Coordinates of C-alpha atoms and ligand atoms in Angstrom, one line a residue:
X263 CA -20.9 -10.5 -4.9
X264 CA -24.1 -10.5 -7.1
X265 CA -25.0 -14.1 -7.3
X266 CA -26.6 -14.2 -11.0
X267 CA -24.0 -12.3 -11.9
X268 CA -21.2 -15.0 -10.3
X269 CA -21.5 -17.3 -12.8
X270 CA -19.1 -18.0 -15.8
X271 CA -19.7 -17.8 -19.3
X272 CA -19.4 -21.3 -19.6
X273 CA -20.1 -24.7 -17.8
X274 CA -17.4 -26.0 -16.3
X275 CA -15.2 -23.0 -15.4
X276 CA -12.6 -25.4 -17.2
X277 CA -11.8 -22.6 -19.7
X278 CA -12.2 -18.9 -20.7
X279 CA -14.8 -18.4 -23.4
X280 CA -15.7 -14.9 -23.7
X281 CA -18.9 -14.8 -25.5
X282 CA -19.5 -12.3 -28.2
X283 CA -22.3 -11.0 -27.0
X284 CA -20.9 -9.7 -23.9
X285 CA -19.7 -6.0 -24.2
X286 CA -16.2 -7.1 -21.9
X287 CA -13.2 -5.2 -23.7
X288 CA -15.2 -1.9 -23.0
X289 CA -15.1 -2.2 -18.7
X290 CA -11.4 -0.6 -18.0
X291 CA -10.2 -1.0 -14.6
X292 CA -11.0 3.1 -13.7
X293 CA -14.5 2.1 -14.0
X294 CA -14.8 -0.5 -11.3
X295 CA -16.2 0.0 -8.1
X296 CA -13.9 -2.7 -5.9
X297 CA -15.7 -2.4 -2.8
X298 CA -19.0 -2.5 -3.8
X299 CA -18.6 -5.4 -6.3
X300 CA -16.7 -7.1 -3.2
X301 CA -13.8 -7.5 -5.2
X302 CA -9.8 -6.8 -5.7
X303 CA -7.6 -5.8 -9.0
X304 CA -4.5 -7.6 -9.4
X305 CA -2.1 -7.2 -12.4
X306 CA -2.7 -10.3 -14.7
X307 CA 1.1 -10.7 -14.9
X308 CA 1.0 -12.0 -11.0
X309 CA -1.1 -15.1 -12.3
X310 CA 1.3 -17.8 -12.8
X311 CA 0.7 -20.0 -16.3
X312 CA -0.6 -23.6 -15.6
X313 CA -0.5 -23.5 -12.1
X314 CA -2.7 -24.4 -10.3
X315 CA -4.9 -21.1 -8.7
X316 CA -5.7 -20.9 -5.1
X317 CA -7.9 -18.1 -5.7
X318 CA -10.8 -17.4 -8.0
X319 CA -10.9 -15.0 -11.1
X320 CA -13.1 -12.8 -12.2
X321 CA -13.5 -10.3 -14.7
X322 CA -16.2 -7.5 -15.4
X323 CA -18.5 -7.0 -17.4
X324 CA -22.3 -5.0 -18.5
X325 CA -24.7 -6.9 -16.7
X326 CA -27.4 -8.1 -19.6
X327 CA -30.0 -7.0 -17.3
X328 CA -29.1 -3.4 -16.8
X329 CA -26.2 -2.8 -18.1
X330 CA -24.4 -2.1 -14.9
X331 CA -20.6 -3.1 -14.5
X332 CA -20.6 -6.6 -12.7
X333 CA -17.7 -9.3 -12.2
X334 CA -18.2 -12.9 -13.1
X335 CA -16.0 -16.2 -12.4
X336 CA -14.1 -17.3 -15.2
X337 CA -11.7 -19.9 -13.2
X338 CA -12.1 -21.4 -9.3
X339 CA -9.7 -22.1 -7.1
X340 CA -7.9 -25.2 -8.2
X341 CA -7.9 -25.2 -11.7
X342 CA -5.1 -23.8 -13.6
X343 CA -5.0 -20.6 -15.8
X344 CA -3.3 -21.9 -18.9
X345 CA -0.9 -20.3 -21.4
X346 CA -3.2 -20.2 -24.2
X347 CA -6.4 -18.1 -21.9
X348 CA -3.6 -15.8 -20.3
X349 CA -2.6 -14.8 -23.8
X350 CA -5.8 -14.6 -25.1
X351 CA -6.6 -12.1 -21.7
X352 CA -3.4 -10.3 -22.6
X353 CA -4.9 -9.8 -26.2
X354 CA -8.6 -8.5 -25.0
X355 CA -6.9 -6.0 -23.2
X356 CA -7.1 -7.4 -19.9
X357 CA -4.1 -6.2 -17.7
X358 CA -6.1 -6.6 -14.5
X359 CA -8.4 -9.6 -12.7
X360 CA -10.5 -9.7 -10.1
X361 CA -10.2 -11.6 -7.0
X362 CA -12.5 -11.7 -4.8
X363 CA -11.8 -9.3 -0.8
X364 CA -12.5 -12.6 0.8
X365 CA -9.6 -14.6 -0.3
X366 CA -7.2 -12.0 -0.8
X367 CA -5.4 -13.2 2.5
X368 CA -4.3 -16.6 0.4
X369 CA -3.4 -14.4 -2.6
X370 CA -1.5 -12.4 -0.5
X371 CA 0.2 -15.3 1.3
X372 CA 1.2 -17.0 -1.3
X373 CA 2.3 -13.4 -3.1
X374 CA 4.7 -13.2 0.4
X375 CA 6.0 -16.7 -0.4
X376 CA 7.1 -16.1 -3.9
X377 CA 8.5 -13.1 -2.9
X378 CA 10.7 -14.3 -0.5
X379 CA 11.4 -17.2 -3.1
X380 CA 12.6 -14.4 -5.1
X381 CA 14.8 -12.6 -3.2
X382 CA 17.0 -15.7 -2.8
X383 CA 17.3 -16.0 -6.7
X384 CA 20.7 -14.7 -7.1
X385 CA 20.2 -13.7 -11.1
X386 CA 17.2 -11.5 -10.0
X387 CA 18.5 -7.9 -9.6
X388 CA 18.3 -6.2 -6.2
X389 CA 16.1 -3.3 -7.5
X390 CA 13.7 -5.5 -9.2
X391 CA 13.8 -7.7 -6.1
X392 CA 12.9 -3.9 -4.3
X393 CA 10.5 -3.5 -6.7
X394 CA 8.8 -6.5 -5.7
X395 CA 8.8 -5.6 -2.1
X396 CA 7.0 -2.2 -2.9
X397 CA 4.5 -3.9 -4.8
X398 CA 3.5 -6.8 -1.9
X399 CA 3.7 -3.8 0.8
X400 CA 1.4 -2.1 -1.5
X401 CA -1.3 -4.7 -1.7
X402 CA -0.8 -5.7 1.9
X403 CA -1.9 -1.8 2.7
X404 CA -4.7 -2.0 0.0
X405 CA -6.2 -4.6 1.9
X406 CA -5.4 -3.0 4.9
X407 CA -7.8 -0.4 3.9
X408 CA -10.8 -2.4 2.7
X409 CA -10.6 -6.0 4.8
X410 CA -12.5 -5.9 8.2
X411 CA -9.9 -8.8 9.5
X412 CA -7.2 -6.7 9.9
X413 CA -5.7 -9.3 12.2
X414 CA -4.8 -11.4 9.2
X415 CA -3.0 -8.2 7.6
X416 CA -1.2 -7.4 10.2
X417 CA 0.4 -10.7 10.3
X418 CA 1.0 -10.1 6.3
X419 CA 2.9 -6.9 7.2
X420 CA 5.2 -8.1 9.3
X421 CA 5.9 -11.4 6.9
X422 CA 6.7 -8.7 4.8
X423 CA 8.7 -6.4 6.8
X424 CA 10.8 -8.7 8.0
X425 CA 11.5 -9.9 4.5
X426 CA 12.6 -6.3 3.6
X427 CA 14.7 -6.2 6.9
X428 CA 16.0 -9.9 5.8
X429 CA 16.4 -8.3 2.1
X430 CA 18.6 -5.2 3.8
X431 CA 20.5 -7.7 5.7
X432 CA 21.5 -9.8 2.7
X433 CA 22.1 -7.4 0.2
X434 CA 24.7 -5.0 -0.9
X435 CA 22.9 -1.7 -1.5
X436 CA 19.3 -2.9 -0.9
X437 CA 19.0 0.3 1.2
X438 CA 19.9 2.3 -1.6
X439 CA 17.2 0.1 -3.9
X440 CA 14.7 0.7 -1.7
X441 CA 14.9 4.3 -1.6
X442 CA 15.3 4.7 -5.3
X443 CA 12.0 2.7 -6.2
X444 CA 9.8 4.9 -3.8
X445 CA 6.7 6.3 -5.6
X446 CA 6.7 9.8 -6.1
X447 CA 2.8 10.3 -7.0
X448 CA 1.2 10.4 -3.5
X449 CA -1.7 8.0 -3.4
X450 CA -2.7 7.0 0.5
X451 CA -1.2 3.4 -0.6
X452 CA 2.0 4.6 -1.9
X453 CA 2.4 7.5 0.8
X454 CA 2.3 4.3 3.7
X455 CA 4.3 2.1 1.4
X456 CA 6.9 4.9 1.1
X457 CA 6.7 5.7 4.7
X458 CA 7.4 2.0 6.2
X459 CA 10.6 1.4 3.4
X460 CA 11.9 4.9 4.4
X461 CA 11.7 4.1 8.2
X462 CA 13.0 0.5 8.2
X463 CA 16.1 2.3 6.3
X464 CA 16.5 4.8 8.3
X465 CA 16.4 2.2 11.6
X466 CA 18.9 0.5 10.1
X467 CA 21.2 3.5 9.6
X468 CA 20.5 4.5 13.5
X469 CA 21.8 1.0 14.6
X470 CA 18.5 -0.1 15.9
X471 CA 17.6 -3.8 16.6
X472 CA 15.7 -5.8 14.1
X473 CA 12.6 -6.3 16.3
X474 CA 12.8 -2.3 16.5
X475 CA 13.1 -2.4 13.2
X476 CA 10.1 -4.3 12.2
X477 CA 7.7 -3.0 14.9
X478 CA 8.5 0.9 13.8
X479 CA 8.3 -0.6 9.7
X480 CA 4.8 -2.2 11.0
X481 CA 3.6 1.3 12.1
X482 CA 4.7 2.8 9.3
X483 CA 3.1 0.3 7.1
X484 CA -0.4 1.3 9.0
X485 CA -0.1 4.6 10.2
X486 CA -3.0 5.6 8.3
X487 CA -5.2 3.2 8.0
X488 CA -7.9 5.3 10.2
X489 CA -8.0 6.9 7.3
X490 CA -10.0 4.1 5.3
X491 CA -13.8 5.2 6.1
X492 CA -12.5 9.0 5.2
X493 CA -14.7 9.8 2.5
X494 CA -12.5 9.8 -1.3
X495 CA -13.8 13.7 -1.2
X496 CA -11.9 15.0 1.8
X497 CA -8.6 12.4 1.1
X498 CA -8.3 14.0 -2.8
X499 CA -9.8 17.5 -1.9
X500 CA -7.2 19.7 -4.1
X501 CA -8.3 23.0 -1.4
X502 CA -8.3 23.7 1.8
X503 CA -10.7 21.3 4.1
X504 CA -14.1 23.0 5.8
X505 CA -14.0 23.1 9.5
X506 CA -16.0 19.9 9.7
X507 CA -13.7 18.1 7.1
X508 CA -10.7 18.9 9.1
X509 CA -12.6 17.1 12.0
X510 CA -12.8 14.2 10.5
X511 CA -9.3 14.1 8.9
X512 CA -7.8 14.7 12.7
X513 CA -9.6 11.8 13.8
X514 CA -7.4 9.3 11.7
X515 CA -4.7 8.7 13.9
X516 CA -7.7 8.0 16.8
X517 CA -9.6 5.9 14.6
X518 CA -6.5 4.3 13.1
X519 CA -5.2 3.1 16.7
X520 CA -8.6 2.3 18.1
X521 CA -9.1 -0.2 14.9
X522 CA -5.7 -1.6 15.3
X523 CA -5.5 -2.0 18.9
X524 CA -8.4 -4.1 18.8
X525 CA -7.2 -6.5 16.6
X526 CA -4.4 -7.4 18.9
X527 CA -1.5 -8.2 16.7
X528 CA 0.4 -5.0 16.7
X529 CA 2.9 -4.4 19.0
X530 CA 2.7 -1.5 21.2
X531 CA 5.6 0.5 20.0
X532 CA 3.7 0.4 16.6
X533 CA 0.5 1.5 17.8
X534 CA 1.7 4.3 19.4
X535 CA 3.5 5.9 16.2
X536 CA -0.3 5.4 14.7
X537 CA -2.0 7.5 17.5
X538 CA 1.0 10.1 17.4
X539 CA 2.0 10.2 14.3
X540 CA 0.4 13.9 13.8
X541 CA 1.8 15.2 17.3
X542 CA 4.4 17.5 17.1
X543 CA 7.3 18.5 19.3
X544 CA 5.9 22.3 20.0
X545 CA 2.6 20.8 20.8
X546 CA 0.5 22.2 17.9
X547 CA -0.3 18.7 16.6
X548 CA -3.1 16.7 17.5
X549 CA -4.9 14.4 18.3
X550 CA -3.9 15.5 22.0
X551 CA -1.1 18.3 21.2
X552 CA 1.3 16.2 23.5
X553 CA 4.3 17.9 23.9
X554 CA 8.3 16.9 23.8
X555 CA 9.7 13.9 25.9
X556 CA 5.4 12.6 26.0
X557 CA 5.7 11.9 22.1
X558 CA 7.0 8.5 22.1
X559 CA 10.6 8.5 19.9
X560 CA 9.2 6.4 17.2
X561 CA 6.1 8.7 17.0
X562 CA 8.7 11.9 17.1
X563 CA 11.0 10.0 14.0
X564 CA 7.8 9.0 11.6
X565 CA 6.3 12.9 12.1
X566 CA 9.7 13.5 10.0
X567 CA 9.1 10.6 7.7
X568 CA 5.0 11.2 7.0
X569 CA 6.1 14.9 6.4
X570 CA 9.4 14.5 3.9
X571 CA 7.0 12.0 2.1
X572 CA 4.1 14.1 1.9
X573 CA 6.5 17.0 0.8
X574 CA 8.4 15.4 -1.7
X575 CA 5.1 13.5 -3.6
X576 CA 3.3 15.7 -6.4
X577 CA -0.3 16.1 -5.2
X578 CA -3.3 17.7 -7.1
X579 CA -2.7 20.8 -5.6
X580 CA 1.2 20.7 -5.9
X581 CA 4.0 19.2 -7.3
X582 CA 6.9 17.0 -5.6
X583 CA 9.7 19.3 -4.2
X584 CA 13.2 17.6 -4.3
X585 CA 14.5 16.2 -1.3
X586 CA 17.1 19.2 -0.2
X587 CA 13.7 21.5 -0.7
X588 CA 12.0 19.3 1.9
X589 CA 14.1 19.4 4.2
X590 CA 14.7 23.0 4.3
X591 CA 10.4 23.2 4.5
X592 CA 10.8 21.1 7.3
X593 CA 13.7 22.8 9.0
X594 CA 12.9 26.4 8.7
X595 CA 9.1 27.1 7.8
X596 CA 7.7 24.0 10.1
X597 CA 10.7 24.7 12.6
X598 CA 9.8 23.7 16.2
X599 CA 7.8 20.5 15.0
X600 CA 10.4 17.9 15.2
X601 CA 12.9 16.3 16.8
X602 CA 16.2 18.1 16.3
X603 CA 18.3 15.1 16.8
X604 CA 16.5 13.0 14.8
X605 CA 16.0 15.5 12.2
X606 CA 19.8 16.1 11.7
X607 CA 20.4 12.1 11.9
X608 CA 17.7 12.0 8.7
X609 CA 19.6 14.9 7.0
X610 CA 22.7 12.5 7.6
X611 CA 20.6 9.3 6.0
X612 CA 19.5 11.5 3.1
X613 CA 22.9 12.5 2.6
X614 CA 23.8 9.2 2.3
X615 CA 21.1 7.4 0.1
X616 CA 20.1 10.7 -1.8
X617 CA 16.3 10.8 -1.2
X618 CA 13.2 10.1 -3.8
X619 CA 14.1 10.0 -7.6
X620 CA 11.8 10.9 -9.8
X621 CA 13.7 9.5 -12.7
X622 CA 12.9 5.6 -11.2
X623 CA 9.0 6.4 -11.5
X624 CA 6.7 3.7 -13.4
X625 CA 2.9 4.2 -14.1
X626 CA 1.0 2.5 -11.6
X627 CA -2.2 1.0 -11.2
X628 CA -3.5 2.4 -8.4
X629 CA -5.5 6.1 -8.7
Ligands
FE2_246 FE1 -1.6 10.6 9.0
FE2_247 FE1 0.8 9.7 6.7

C-alpha cells in the first residue's frame, strides 16, 4: 500500500466525499492490479449498511502525481458505512471495494459467520443458500492464491466445508443445489470451487464419513494452489504449452503440497490428493507416474473430478462439453487413466444429480 496514496479524501474518514477533481468513476475493476496495490475486490453488496466495519475500504483512483491507478481509504475499521454513502457508491458505479490482503482473514471470518447465519434462515432458499457457499469457497480460494499465511486459510476452508457438509446434512436437495450452481466458465478459482462442491457430493453419495468428507472437500478446495506463482501467461495460454512451460505447469501439484505441508493444518489425506492429483492409474501422470494401488483412493477419485470439471468448463481454446460428452472423453479417449470403480460410481452420481447446467450461469466478477 502506497502511503500518500492511503489517505482519504477527507479528514476524518467519517464520511465519503468524492471530490470532483478526482477522475474515480473512470478506474473499472479490470483495470486494477490487486496484488501489487496489496489489495482485495469484494462486491459492494457484501458490505452491510450501518454496521459497524471490521475491515477498511478503499477505492481506486488516478494518482494526481502520475496518473497511475492507486487505492485510497475512504472508511476504517470501526466506523459504519451508512445507507446514504452505499447508495451514493451504487450510483458512481462502484460495484466493487477494496479491502486491504492483510485483513482479508477478518472479512472472511466474519463472511463464514454470516453464512452459516444464513443457512439456518428458514425463508432463505436452498439454492441461494448454495449460492452463497460457492461465493465464500470462492474468496476463501482467492486468498488462497495470494495470502502467504495460508495457515489462516486453511482453517477458513474447512469452516467452510464443514458448513457445506452441515448444509447437505440439513437440507432436502442441497446436493442437487450444489451441483446446479457450479460455474461453467473455468477460471482457476471457479475450477477448485467446483472441484471441492463436486467431491463433498459425491462423498456423500459413496457413504463416506464426515471427517472423510471434509478432508477430501479440503483437498479439493486446494488442489491447485501450487499453481499461484504460475505465471497468468502459461495458466490462460489458449495453445499448446512450450517444453519449458509444461515444466513448470507439472510442478504444481509439487509446489502445491510442499506449500501446504508446511503450513501444518491440512490433514494428510488432503495433501496427498494435492501431490497426486495429476497421477493417473496407467502411470502416464506425473509428478512421479505412480501407478495403480500407490495412488492414494482420494487422489485416484479427484483425477475424475479435476478432469469432468476441466472438460465440462468453456475455456479460450474450447467450449464446455455436456456432462454425458465428458464422460464418454473420459471413458473411451483417456481410457486407462482412472479408476474403473470409482468411475462407474461417478457415472451413477451424475446419473443421479444430472451434472453442470449451463442454464444456472450468472456473470461473475472474477476474470
Ligand atoms: Fe492440477
Ligand atoms: Fe485442477
Amino acid at each position: 500500500m502506497r502511503q500518500e496514496d492511503s489517505q482519504t479524501t477527507n479528514q476524518d474518514d467519517q464520511s465519503i466525499d468524492l471530490d470532483g477533481s478526482i477522475s474515480i468513476a473512470e478506474v473499472s475493476a479490470e483495470d486494477i492490479d490487486e496484488a501489487a496495490l496489496g489489495v482485495r475486490g469484494i462486491p459492494l453488496d457484501k458490505i452491510e449498511r450501518g454496521k459497524k466495519l471490521i475491515v477498511d475500504l478503499y477505492l481506486p483512483r488516478y494518482s494526481r502525481k502520475d496518473g497511475k491507478i492507486v487505492v485510497h481509504r475512504i472508511l476504517k475499521a470501526g466506523k459504519p458505512l451508512r445507507a446514504g454513502e452505499f447508495n451514493f457508491l451504487r450510483n458512481y458505479g462502484f460495484d466493487v471495494v477494496y479491502v486491504p490482503i492483510g485483513q482479508m482473514p477478518q472479512f472472511l471470518d466474519e463472511e463464514a459467520r454470516k453464512t452459516r447465519k444464513a443457512l439456518n434462515n428458514p425463508l432463505a432458499t436452498t439454492d441461494a443458500k448454495a449460492e452463497m457457499l460457492r461465493d465464500n469457497a470462492t474468496m476463501v480460494v482467492e486468498q488462497a492464491m495470494t495470502d502467504p499465511r495460508l495457515g489462516d486459510n486453511i482453517q477458513i476452508g474447512r469452516e467452510l466445508v464443514t458448513a457445506v457438509t452441515d448444509f447437505i446434512d440439513d437440507t432436502p436437495d442441497a446436493i442437487q443445489s450444489l451441483v446446479d450452481i457450479l460455474t461453467i466458465d473455468y477460471s482457476l478459482l471457479s475450477h477448485s470451487v467446483n472441484v471441492c462442491l463436486i467431491i463433498v457430493a459425491l462423498g456423500y453419495f459413496l457413504g463416506l464419513t464426515k471427517d472423510q468428507i471434509t478432508s477430501i472437500g479440503l483437498g479439493g478446495l486446494f488442489h491447485d494452489v501450487g499453481k499461484r506463482n504460475l505465471p497468468e501467461a502459461i495458466l490462460k495460454k489458449p495453445s499448446r504449452l512450450e517444453e519449458d512451460e509444461w515444466a513448470l505447469m507439472r510442478n504444481h501439484p509439487t509446489e502445491g503440497f510442499q506449500m501446504l505441508r508446511e503450513s501444518g493444518r491440512l490433514p494428510a489425506e488432503s495433501l496427498k490428493m494435492v501431490y497426486q492429483h495429476h497421477e493417473n492409474i496407467d502411470g502416464t501422470g506425473y509428478p512421479r507416474g505412480l501407478t495403480g494401488e500407490q495412488i492414494a483412493t482420494q487422489s485416484q477419485l479427484i483425477r475424475i473430478i479435476d478432469a469432468y470439471d476441466a472438460i465440462t468448463s468453456e475455456r479460450v481454446y474450447k467450449s464446455a462439453s455436456t456432462p454425458s460428452e465428458a464422460i464418454r472423453i473420459i471413458s473411451h479417449e483417456m481410457y486407462g487413466q482412472f479408476n474403473e470403480l470409482l468411475l462407474q460410481s461417478f457415472v451413477k452420481f451424475l446419473g443421479r444429480i444430472g451434472g453442470k447446467k449451463p442454464m444456472k450461469l450468472r456473470p461473475r466478477r472474477h476474470p
